[in-house]
Coordinates of C-alpha atoms in Angstrom, one line a residue:
S1 CA -2.4 0.9 21.7
G2 CA -4.7 2.2 24.5
R3 CA -7.8 0.6 23.0
G4 CA -6.4 -2.9 22.6
H5 CA -9.1 -5.2 21.2
M6 CA -11.8 -3.6 23.4
T7 CA -13.4 -2.0 20.3
E8 CA -13.8 -3.8 17.0
A9 CA -12.3 -2.1 14.0
R10 CA -15.3 -1.2 11.7
L11 CA -15.2 -1.7 8.0
L12 CA -17.7 -0.2 5.6
V13 CA -18.3 -2.6 2.7
I14 CA -19.9 -1.0 -0.4
Q15 CA -21.7 -3.7 -2.4
H16 CA -23.3 -2.7 -5.7
D17 CA -25.1 -5.8 -6.9
A18 CA -26.5 -8.9 -5.2
D19 CA -24.3 -11.0 -7.6
T20 CA -21.0 -9.3 -6.5
P21 CA -20.5 -10.0 -2.8
L22 CA -17.4 -10.1 -0.7
G23 CA -16.9 -13.7 -1.8
E24 CA -13.5 -15.1 -0.8
L25 CA -12.6 -11.8 0.9
A26 CA -15.2 -12.2 3.6
N27 CA -13.5 -15.0 5.5
P28 CA -10.1 -13.3 6.2
L29 CA -11.9 -10.0 7.2
V30 CA -14.1 -12.0 9.7
E31 CA -11.1 -14.0 10.9
A32 CA -9.2 -10.7 11.5
G33 CA -12.0 -9.6 13.8
L34 CA -13.4 -6.7 11.8
H35 CA -17.0 -5.5 12.3
L36 CA -18.5 -5.4 8.8
E37 CA -21.4 -3.2 7.8
T38 CA -22.6 -3.4 4.2
W39 CA -24.1 -0.5 2.2
P40 CA -26.2 -2.1 -0.6
T41 CA -26.3 0.7 -3.2
W42 CA -29.1 -0.9 -5.1
V43 CA -31.3 -0.6 -2.0
T44 CA -30.3 3.0 -1.0
D45 CA -28.5 5.8 -2.7
H46 CA -26.7 7.0 0.4
P47 CA -24.7 5.1 3.1
P48 CA -26.8 4.5 6.2
W49 CA -23.9 5.6 8.5
E50 CA -21.5 8.4 8.8
L51 CA -18.0 7.6 7.5
A52 CA -16.5 9.0 10.7
S53 CA -17.8 5.9 12.5
F54 CA -15.6 3.6 10.4
D55 CA -12.0 2.7 10.3
G56 CA -11.8 1.6 6.7
V57 CA -13.8 1.1 3.4
L58 CA -13.9 -1.7 0.9
S59 CA -15.7 -1.1 -2.4
L60 CA -16.6 -4.0 -4.6
G61 CA -17.4 -4.6 -8.3
S62 CA -20.5 -3.5 -10.2
V63 CA -22.3 -4.0 -13.5
E64 CA -22.6 -0.2 -13.6
S65 CA -19.9 2.2 -14.9
V66 CA -18.3 5.0 -12.9
R67 CA -18.6 7.0 -16.2
D68 CA -22.4 7.2 -15.4
E69 CA -21.8 9.2 -12.3
H70 CA -23.9 12.2 -13.5
R71 CA -27.1 10.1 -14.0
T72 CA -26.7 7.6 -11.1
P73 CA -27.2 9.1 -7.7
W74 CA -25.5 6.3 -5.7
I75 CA -22.3 6.7 -7.7
R76 CA -22.1 10.4 -6.8
S77 CA -22.7 9.4 -3.2
E78 CA -19.9 6.8 -3.3
L79 CA -17.4 9.1 -4.9
A80 CA -18.1 11.6 -2.1
V81 CA -17.5 8.9 0.5
L82 CA -14.2 7.8 -1.2
E83 CA -13.0 11.5 -1.4
D84 CA -13.8 11.9 2.3
G85 CA -11.9 8.6 3.1
L86 CA -8.9 9.8 1.1
Q87 CA -8.8 13.1 3.0
R88 CA -9.0 11.2 6.3
G89 CA -6.1 8.9 5.2
M90 CA -8.5 6.0 6.0
P91 CA -7.4 2.5 4.8
M92 CA -9.5 1.8 1.7
L93 CA -9.6 -1.0 -0.9
G94 CA -11.3 -0.8 -4.2
V95 CA -12.0 -4.0 -6.3
C96 CA -12.7 -3.6 -10.1
F97 CA -15.5 -0.9 -10.1
G98 CA -14.3 0.1 -6.7
A99 CA -10.7 0.6 -8.0
Q100 CA -12.0 2.7 -10.8
A101 CA -14.2 4.8 -8.4
L102 CA -11.1 5.2 -6.1
A103 CA -9.0 6.4 -9.0
R104 CA -11.8 8.8 -10.0
A105 CA -12.3 10.1 -6.4
A106 CA -8.5 10.9 -6.3
G107 CA -8.8 13.0 -9.5
G108 CA -8.1 10.4 -12.2
R109 CA -10.3 9.4 -15.1
V110 CA -12.4 6.3 -16.0
I111 CA -12.5 5.4 -19.7
P112 CA -13.7 2.5 -21.8
C113 CA -11.3 -0.4 -22.1
P114 CA -9.7 -0.7 -25.6
I115 CA -10.4 -4.5 -25.3
P116 CA -12.8 -5.8 -22.6
E117 CA -11.0 -8.1 -20.1
V118 CA -13.2 -11.0 -19.1
G119 CA -11.8 -14.3 -17.8
W120 CA -8.4 -15.4 -16.4
H121 CA -5.4 -13.3 -17.3
P122 CA -1.9 -12.8 -15.8
V123 CA -1.0 -9.7 -13.8
E124 CA 2.6 -8.6 -13.2
I125 CA 3.2 -7.0 -9.8
T126 CA 5.7 -4.1 -10.1
E127 CA 8.7 -3.8 -7.9
A128 CA 6.8 -1.2 -5.9
G129 CA 3.9 -3.6 -5.6
Q130 CA 6.1 -6.5 -4.4
V131 CA 7.2 -4.5 -1.4
D132 CA 3.7 -3.0 -0.7
S133 CA 2.1 -4.1 2.6
V134 CA -1.1 -5.2 0.9
V135 CA -0.5 -5.9 -2.8
G136 CA 2.9 -7.5 -2.0
T137 CA 0.9 -10.5 -0.7
L138 CA 0.1 -11.4 -4.3
G139 CA 3.7 -12.3 -5.2
E140 CA 5.4 -11.3 -8.5
R141 CA 2.9 -12.6 -11.0
L142 CA -0.5 -14.3 -10.7
Q143 CA -3.5 -15.4 -12.8
V144 CA -6.5 -13.3 -11.9
M145 CA -10.2 -13.3 -12.7
H146 CA -11.1 -10.2 -14.8
Y147 CA -14.6 -8.9 -15.6
H148 CA -14.5 -5.3 -16.8
F149 CA -15.2 -3.1 -19.7
D150 CA -13.7 0.1 -18.3
T151 CA -10.2 1.1 -17.3
F152 CA -8.8 4.2 -15.6
E153 CA -6.0 6.8 -15.6
L154 CA -4.5 7.6 -12.3
P155 CA -4.1 11.1 -11.0
T156 CA -0.8 12.7 -11.9
S157 CA 0.5 12.9 -8.3
G158 CA 0.2 10.8 -5.2
A159 CA -0.4 7.5 -7.0
E160 CA 1.9 4.5 -7.4
I161 CA 1.4 1.7 -9.9
L162 CA 1.6 -1.7 -8.2
G163 CA 0.4 -4.1 -11.0
I164 CA 0.0 -4.2 -14.8
H165 CA -1.2 -6.4 -17.6
G166 CA 0.1 -5.2 -20.9
D167 CA -0.8 -1.5 -21.2
L168 CA -3.6 -1.7 -18.6
L169 CA -3.2 -0.7 -15.0
Q170 CA -4.2 -3.5 -12.6
A171 CA -3.2 -2.4 -9.1
F172 CA -2.3 0.9 -7.5
R173 CA -1.9 2.8 -4.2
I174 CA -3.0 6.4 -3.6
G175 CA -1.4 8.1 -0.7
P176 CA -0.4 6.0 2.3
G177 CA -3.3 3.7 2.5
A178 CA -5.8 3.5 -0.4
W179 CA -5.4 0.5 -2.7
G180 CA -7.2 -0.4 -6.0
I181 CA -7.1 -3.7 -7.8
Q182 CA -8.8 -4.0 -11.2
F183 CA -9.3 -7.8 -11.0
H184 CA -11.8 -9.8 -8.9
I185 CA -9.6 -11.2 -6.1
E186 CA -12.8 -12.2 -4.3
A187 CA -14.1 -14.4 -7.2
N188 CA -14.1 -18.0 -6.0
P189 CA -15.7 -20.7 -8.1
S190 CA -19.1 -20.0 -6.6
V191 CA -18.9 -16.4 -7.8
V192 CA -17.4 -17.2 -11.2
Y193 CA -20.1 -19.8 -12.0
A194 CA -22.9 -17.5 -10.9
W195 CA -21.6 -14.8 -13.3
M196 CA -21.3 -17.4 -16.1
A197 CA -25.0 -18.1 -15.6
A198 CA -26.4 -14.6 -14.9
F199 CA -24.3 -12.7 -17.4
A200 CA -24.0 -15.4 -20.2
D201 CA -25.1 -13.0 -23.0
D202 CA -22.9 -10.2 -21.8
M203 CA -19.9 -12.6 -21.6
A204 CA -20.6 -14.2 -25.0
S205 CA -20.8 -10.8 -26.7
A206 CA -17.3 -10.1 -25.2
G207 CA -16.0 -13.3 -27.0
V208 CA -15.6 -15.3 -23.8
D209 CA -14.6 -19.0 -24.1
F210 CA -16.7 -20.5 -21.3
D211 CA -14.9 -23.9 -21.4
A212 CA -11.6 -22.0 -20.9
I213 CA -13.0 -20.2 -17.9
R214 CA -14.2 -23.6 -16.4
R215 CA -10.7 -25.1 -17.0
E216 CA -8.8 -22.1 -15.6
T217 CA -11.1 -21.8 -12.6
R218 CA -10.4 -25.4 -11.8
A219 CA -6.7 -24.9 -12.2
N220 CA -6.4 -21.7 -10.3
W221 CA -8.9 -21.6 -7.5
Q222 CA -6.8 -23.0 -4.7
T223 CA -3.9 -20.7 -5.3
Y224 CA -6.3 -17.8 -5.8
R225 CA -8.1 -18.5 -2.6
Q226 CA -4.8 -18.3 -0.7
R227 CA -3.9 -15.0 -2.4
A228 CA -7.4 -13.6 -1.5
W229 CA -6.9 -14.8 2.1
D230 CA -3.4 -13.2 2.3
L231 CA -4.5 -9.9 0.8
G232 CA -7.7 -9.8 3.0
I233 CA -5.6 -10.4 6.2
A234 CA -3.1 -7.7 5.1
F235 CA -5.8 -5.1 4.4
A236 CA -7.7 -6.0 7.7
H237 CA -4.4 -5.4 9.5
E238 CA -4.3 -1.8 8.0
V239 CA -7.8 -1.2 9.2
T240 CA -7.1 -2.6 12.7
V241 CA -4.0 -0.4 13.0
A242 CA -6.1 2.7 12.0
A243 CA -8.7 1.8 14.6
D244 CA -6.1 1.5 17.3
Q245 CA -4.7 5.0 16.4
R246 CA -8.1 6.6 16.3

Protein backbone atom coordinates (compact mmCIF):
# COMPACT_ATOMS: atom_id res chain seq x y z
CA SER A 1 0.00 0.00 0.00
CA GLY A 2 1.11 3.57 -0.57
CA ARG A 3 0.33 4.65 2.98
CA GLY A 4 2.15 1.87 4.77
CA HIS A 5 1.82 2.40 8.49
CA MET A 6 2.25 6.17 8.31
CA THR A 7 -1.42 6.67 9.17
CA GLU A 8 -3.11 4.65 11.89
CA ALA A 9 -6.31 2.88 10.91
CA ARG A 10 -9.16 4.53 12.83
CA LEU A 11 -11.92 2.52 14.51
CA LEU A 12 -15.14 4.04 15.83
CA VAL A 13 -16.22 2.12 18.96
CA ILE A 14 -19.88 2.62 19.87
CA GLN A 15 -20.31 1.98 23.60
CA HIS A 16 -23.82 2.13 25.07
CA ASP A 17 -23.31 1.60 28.81
CA ALA A 18 -20.45 2.12 31.23
CA ASP A 19 -20.94 -1.56 32.25
CA THR A 20 -20.44 -2.84 28.69
CA PRO A 21 -16.92 -1.86 27.58
CA LEU A 22 -14.61 -3.39 24.95
CA GLY A 23 -13.40 -5.78 27.65
CA GLU A 24 -11.23 -8.54 26.21
CA LEU A 25 -11.51 -7.11 22.67
CA ALA A 26 -9.57 -3.98 23.61
CA ASN A 27 -6.18 -5.70 23.84
CA PRO A 28 -6.03 -7.19 20.32
CA LEU A 29 -7.33 -3.95 18.75
CA VAL A 30 -4.61 -1.95 20.52
CA GLU A 31 -1.96 -4.57 19.69
CA ALA A 32 -2.96 -4.35 16.01
CA GLY A 33 -2.19 -0.62 16.08
CA LEU A 34 -5.72 0.73 15.63
CA HIS A 35 -6.54 4.28 16.70
CA LEU A 36 -9.69 3.89 18.83
CA GLU A 37 -12.29 6.60 19.37
CA THR A 38 -15.31 5.81 21.55
CA TRP A 39 -18.79 7.31 21.13
CA PRO A 40 -20.53 6.94 24.53
CA THR A 41 -24.21 7.01 23.55
CA TRP A 42 -25.35 7.66 27.14
CA VAL A 43 -23.39 10.93 27.04
CA THR A 44 -24.35 12.19 23.58
CA ASP A 45 -27.06 11.15 21.13
CA HIS A 46 -24.84 11.74 18.10
CA PRO A 47 -21.31 10.59 17.23
CA PRO A 48 -18.80 13.40 17.81
CA TRP A 49 -17.06 12.68 14.47
CA GLU A 50 -17.93 12.14 10.81
CA LEU A 51 -18.01 8.47 9.80
CA ALA A 52 -15.88 9.33 6.75
CA SER A 53 -12.90 9.93 9.08
CA PHE A 54 -12.94 6.25 10.17
CA ASP A 55 -11.91 2.96 8.60
CA GLY A 56 -14.20 0.69 10.63
CA VAL A 57 -16.94 0.53 13.28
CA LEU A 58 -17.41 -1.71 16.32
CA SER A 59 -20.77 -1.58 18.14
CA LEU A 60 -21.02 -3.13 21.60
CA GLY A 61 -23.84 -4.44 23.82
CA SER A 62 -26.55 -2.46 25.57
CA VAL A 63 -29.24 -2.77 28.21
CA GLU A 64 -31.52 -1.01 25.70
CA SER A 65 -33.46 -2.70 22.89
CA VAL A 66 -33.14 -1.85 19.19
CA ARG A 67 -36.95 -2.17 19.16
CA ASP A 68 -37.09 1.17 21.06
CA GLU A 69 -35.54 3.05 18.11
CA HIS A 70 -38.55 5.37 17.73
CA ARG A 71 -38.32 6.74 21.27
CA THR A 72 -34.55 6.63 21.79
CA PRO A 73 -32.67 9.27 19.75
CA TRP A 74 -29.21 7.67 19.96
CA ILE A 75 -30.53 4.38 18.56
CA ARG A 76 -31.83 6.23 15.49
CA SER A 77 -28.44 7.99 15.17
CA GLU A 78 -26.58 4.69 15.44
CA LEU A 79 -28.77 2.95 12.85
CA ALA A 80 -28.02 5.83 10.46
CA VAL A 81 -24.26 5.39 11.10
CA LEU A 82 -24.48 1.64 10.47
CA GLU A 83 -26.52 2.15 7.28
CA ASP A 84 -23.85 4.62 6.10
CA GLY A 85 -21.10 2.13 6.95
CA LEU A 86 -22.87 -0.62 5.00
CA GLN A 87 -23.17 1.64 1.96
CA ARG A 88 -19.44 2.46 2.21
CA GLY A 89 -18.53 -1.23 2.51
CA MET A 90 -16.68 -0.31 5.71
CA PRO A 91 -15.55 -3.17 7.99
CA MET A 92 -17.99 -3.33 10.91
CA LEU A 93 -18.48 -5.65 13.86
CA GLY A 94 -21.62 -5.73 15.99
CA VAL A 95 -21.66 -7.51 19.37
CA CYS A 96 -25.04 -8.49 20.93
CA PHE A 97 -27.08 -5.23 20.70
CA GLY A 98 -24.58 -4.16 18.02
CA ALA A 99 -25.34 -7.32 16.01
CA GLN A 100 -29.08 -6.68 16.28
CA ALA A 101 -28.61 -3.04 15.24
CA LEU A 102 -26.52 -4.14 12.26
CA ALA A 103 -29.20 -6.63 11.16
CA ARG A 104 -31.81 -3.87 11.52
CA ALA A 105 -29.68 -1.33 9.60
CA ALA A 106 -29.41 -3.83 6.74
CA GLY A 107 -33.19 -4.18 6.54
CA GLY A 108 -33.76 -7.09 8.95
CA ARG A 109 -36.00 -7.20 12.02
CA VAL A 110 -35.32 -7.25 15.77
CA ILE A 111 -37.83 -9.26 17.80
CA PRO A 112 -38.14 -10.52 21.40
CA CYS A 113 -36.33 -13.79 22.11
CA PRO A 114 -38.71 -16.74 22.65
CA ILE A 115 -36.48 -17.67 25.63
CA PRO A 116 -33.94 -15.16 27.04
CA GLU A 117 -30.35 -16.39 26.70
CA VAL A 118 -28.31 -15.47 29.78
CA GLY A 119 -25.19 -17.40 30.73
CA TRP A 120 -22.82 -19.80 28.97
CA HIS A 121 -24.21 -21.67 25.95
CA PRO A 122 -22.69 -23.50 22.99
CA VAL A 123 -22.63 -21.94 19.53
CA GLU A 124 -22.17 -23.99 16.36
CA ILE A 125 -20.19 -22.24 13.63
CA THR A 126 -21.63 -23.06 10.17
CA GLU A 127 -19.52 -24.26 7.26
CA ALA A 128 -19.65 -20.71 5.86
CA GLY A 129 -18.57 -19.41 9.27
CA GLN A 130 -15.63 -21.78 9.53
CA VAL A 131 -14.07 -20.38 6.35
CA ASP A 132 -14.96 -16.75 7.16
CA SER A 133 -11.98 -14.44 7.69
CA VAL A 134 -13.28 -13.18 11.06
CA VAL A 135 -15.77 -15.68 12.51
CA GLY A 136 -13.61 -18.58 11.30
CA THR A 137 -11.21 -17.77 14.16
CA LEU A 138 -13.82 -19.19 16.58
CA GLY A 139 -13.46 -22.80 15.36
CA GLU A 140 -16.37 -25.21 14.83
CA ARG A 141 -18.06 -24.92 18.22
CA LEU A 142 -17.47 -22.93 21.38
CA GLN A 143 -19.04 -22.03 24.70
CA VAL A 144 -20.00 -18.35 24.69
CA MET A 145 -21.35 -15.84 27.21
CA HIS A 146 -24.87 -14.73 26.35
CA TYR A 147 -26.90 -11.91 27.82
CA HIS A 148 -29.82 -10.94 25.60
CA PHE A 149 -33.60 -10.78 25.57
CA ASP A 150 -33.99 -9.94 21.86
CA THR A 151 -33.08 -11.79 18.69
CA PHE A 152 -33.21 -10.83 15.01
CA GLU A 153 -34.20 -11.87 11.51
CA LEU A 154 -31.67 -11.14 8.79
CA PRO A 155 -32.54 -9.28 5.59
CA THR A 156 -33.62 -11.64 2.80
CA SER A 157 -30.63 -10.87 0.57
CA GLY A 158 -26.95 -10.17 1.07
CA ALA A 159 -26.66 -11.92 4.44
CA GLU A 160 -24.88 -15.17 5.33
CA ILE A 161 -25.51 -17.14 8.54
CA LEU A 162 -22.19 -17.99 10.23
CA GLY A 163 -23.29 -19.32 13.63
CA ILE A 164 -26.37 -20.82 15.30
CA HIS A 165 -27.60 -22.13 18.66
CA GLY A 166 -30.75 -24.20 18.23
CA ASP A 167 -33.17 -22.03 16.26
CA LEU A 168 -31.48 -18.74 17.15
CA LEU A 169 -29.04 -16.94 14.87
CA GLN A 170 -25.71 -16.28 16.58
CA ALA A 171 -23.31 -14.96 13.92
CA PHE A 172 -23.67 -13.52 10.43
CA ARG A 173 -22.00 -11.47 7.74
CA ILE A 174 -23.73 -8.82 5.65
CA GLY A 175 -22.06 -7.99 2.36
CA PRO A 176 -18.29 -8.35 2.17
CA GLY A 177 -17.28 -6.89 5.52
CA ALA A 178 -19.94 -6.41 8.21
CA TRP A 179 -20.14 -9.05 10.94
CA GLY A 180 -22.58 -9.58 13.79
CA ILE A 181 -22.19 -11.88 16.78
CA GLN A 182 -25.08 -12.30 19.21
CA PHE A 183 -22.86 -13.37 22.11
CA HIS A 184 -20.46 -11.35 24.27
CA ILE A 185 -17.03 -12.39 22.97
CA GLU A 186 -15.58 -9.46 24.97
CA ALA A 187 -16.89 -10.72 28.32
CA ASN A 188 -13.92 -11.71 30.48
CA PRO A 189 -14.40 -12.65 34.17
CA SER A 190 -14.16 -8.98 35.16
CA VAL A 191 -17.13 -8.13 32.91
CA VAL A 192 -19.16 -11.23 33.85
CA TYR A 193 -18.79 -10.61 37.59
CA ALA A 194 -19.67 -6.92 37.18
CA TRP A 195 -22.89 -7.93 35.38
CA MET A 196 -23.74 -10.48 38.07
CA ALA A 197 -23.53 -7.68 40.64
CA ALA A 198 -25.11 -4.80 38.70
CA PHE A 199 -27.90 -6.80 37.03
CA ALA A 200 -28.56 -9.44 39.71
CA ASP A 201 -32.34 -8.83 39.77
CA ASP A 202 -32.58 -8.85 35.99
CA MET A 203 -30.62 -12.10 35.78
CA ALA A 204 -32.56 -13.76 38.60
CA SER A 205 -35.86 -12.97 36.87
CA ALA A 206 -34.46 -14.71 33.76
CA GLY A 207 -33.90 -17.83 35.88
CA VAL A 208 -30.11 -17.63 35.92
CA ASP A 209 -28.10 -20.11 38.00
CA PHE A 210 -25.38 -17.83 39.41
CA ASP A 211 -23.23 -20.71 40.69
CA ALA A 212 -23.31 -22.29 37.22
CA ILE A 213 -22.11 -19.01 35.68
CA ARG A 214 -19.28 -18.87 38.23
CA ARG A 215 -18.28 -22.48 37.47
CA GLU A 216 -18.51 -22.06 33.70
CA THR A 217 -16.66 -18.73 33.74
CA ARG A 218 -13.81 -20.43 35.61
CA ALA A 219 -13.82 -23.37 33.17
CA ASN A 220 -14.07 -21.29 29.98
CA TRP A 221 -12.27 -18.01 30.50
CA GLN A 222 -8.82 -18.92 29.15
CA THR A 223 -10.11 -20.51 25.93
CA TYR A 224 -12.58 -17.65 25.54
CA ARG A 225 -9.83 -15.05 26.00
CA GLN A 226 -7.85 -16.68 23.19
CA ARG A 227 -10.92 -16.69 20.89
CA ALA A 228 -11.57 -13.01 21.66
CA TRP A 229 -7.91 -12.24 20.89
CA ASP A 230 -8.01 -14.17 17.58
CA LEU A 231 -11.30 -12.58 16.48
CA GLY A 232 -10.11 -9.11 17.52
CA ILE A 233 -6.87 -9.46 15.55
CA ALA A 234 -8.77 -10.75 12.49
CA PHE A 235 -11.26 -7.86 12.58
CA ALA A 236 -8.46 -5.32 13.14
CA HIS A 237 -6.74 -6.73 10.03
CA GLU A 238 -9.89 -6.01 7.98
CA VAL A 239 -9.92 -2.41 9.28
CA THR A 240 -6.19 -1.96 8.54
CA VAL A 241 -6.62 -3.27 4.98
CA ALA A 242 -9.55 -0.87 4.47
CA ALA A 243 -7.41 2.02 5.74
CA ASP A 244 -4.58 1.10 3.34
CA GLN A 245 -7.03 1.06 0.42
CA ARG A 246 -8.61 4.40 1.32
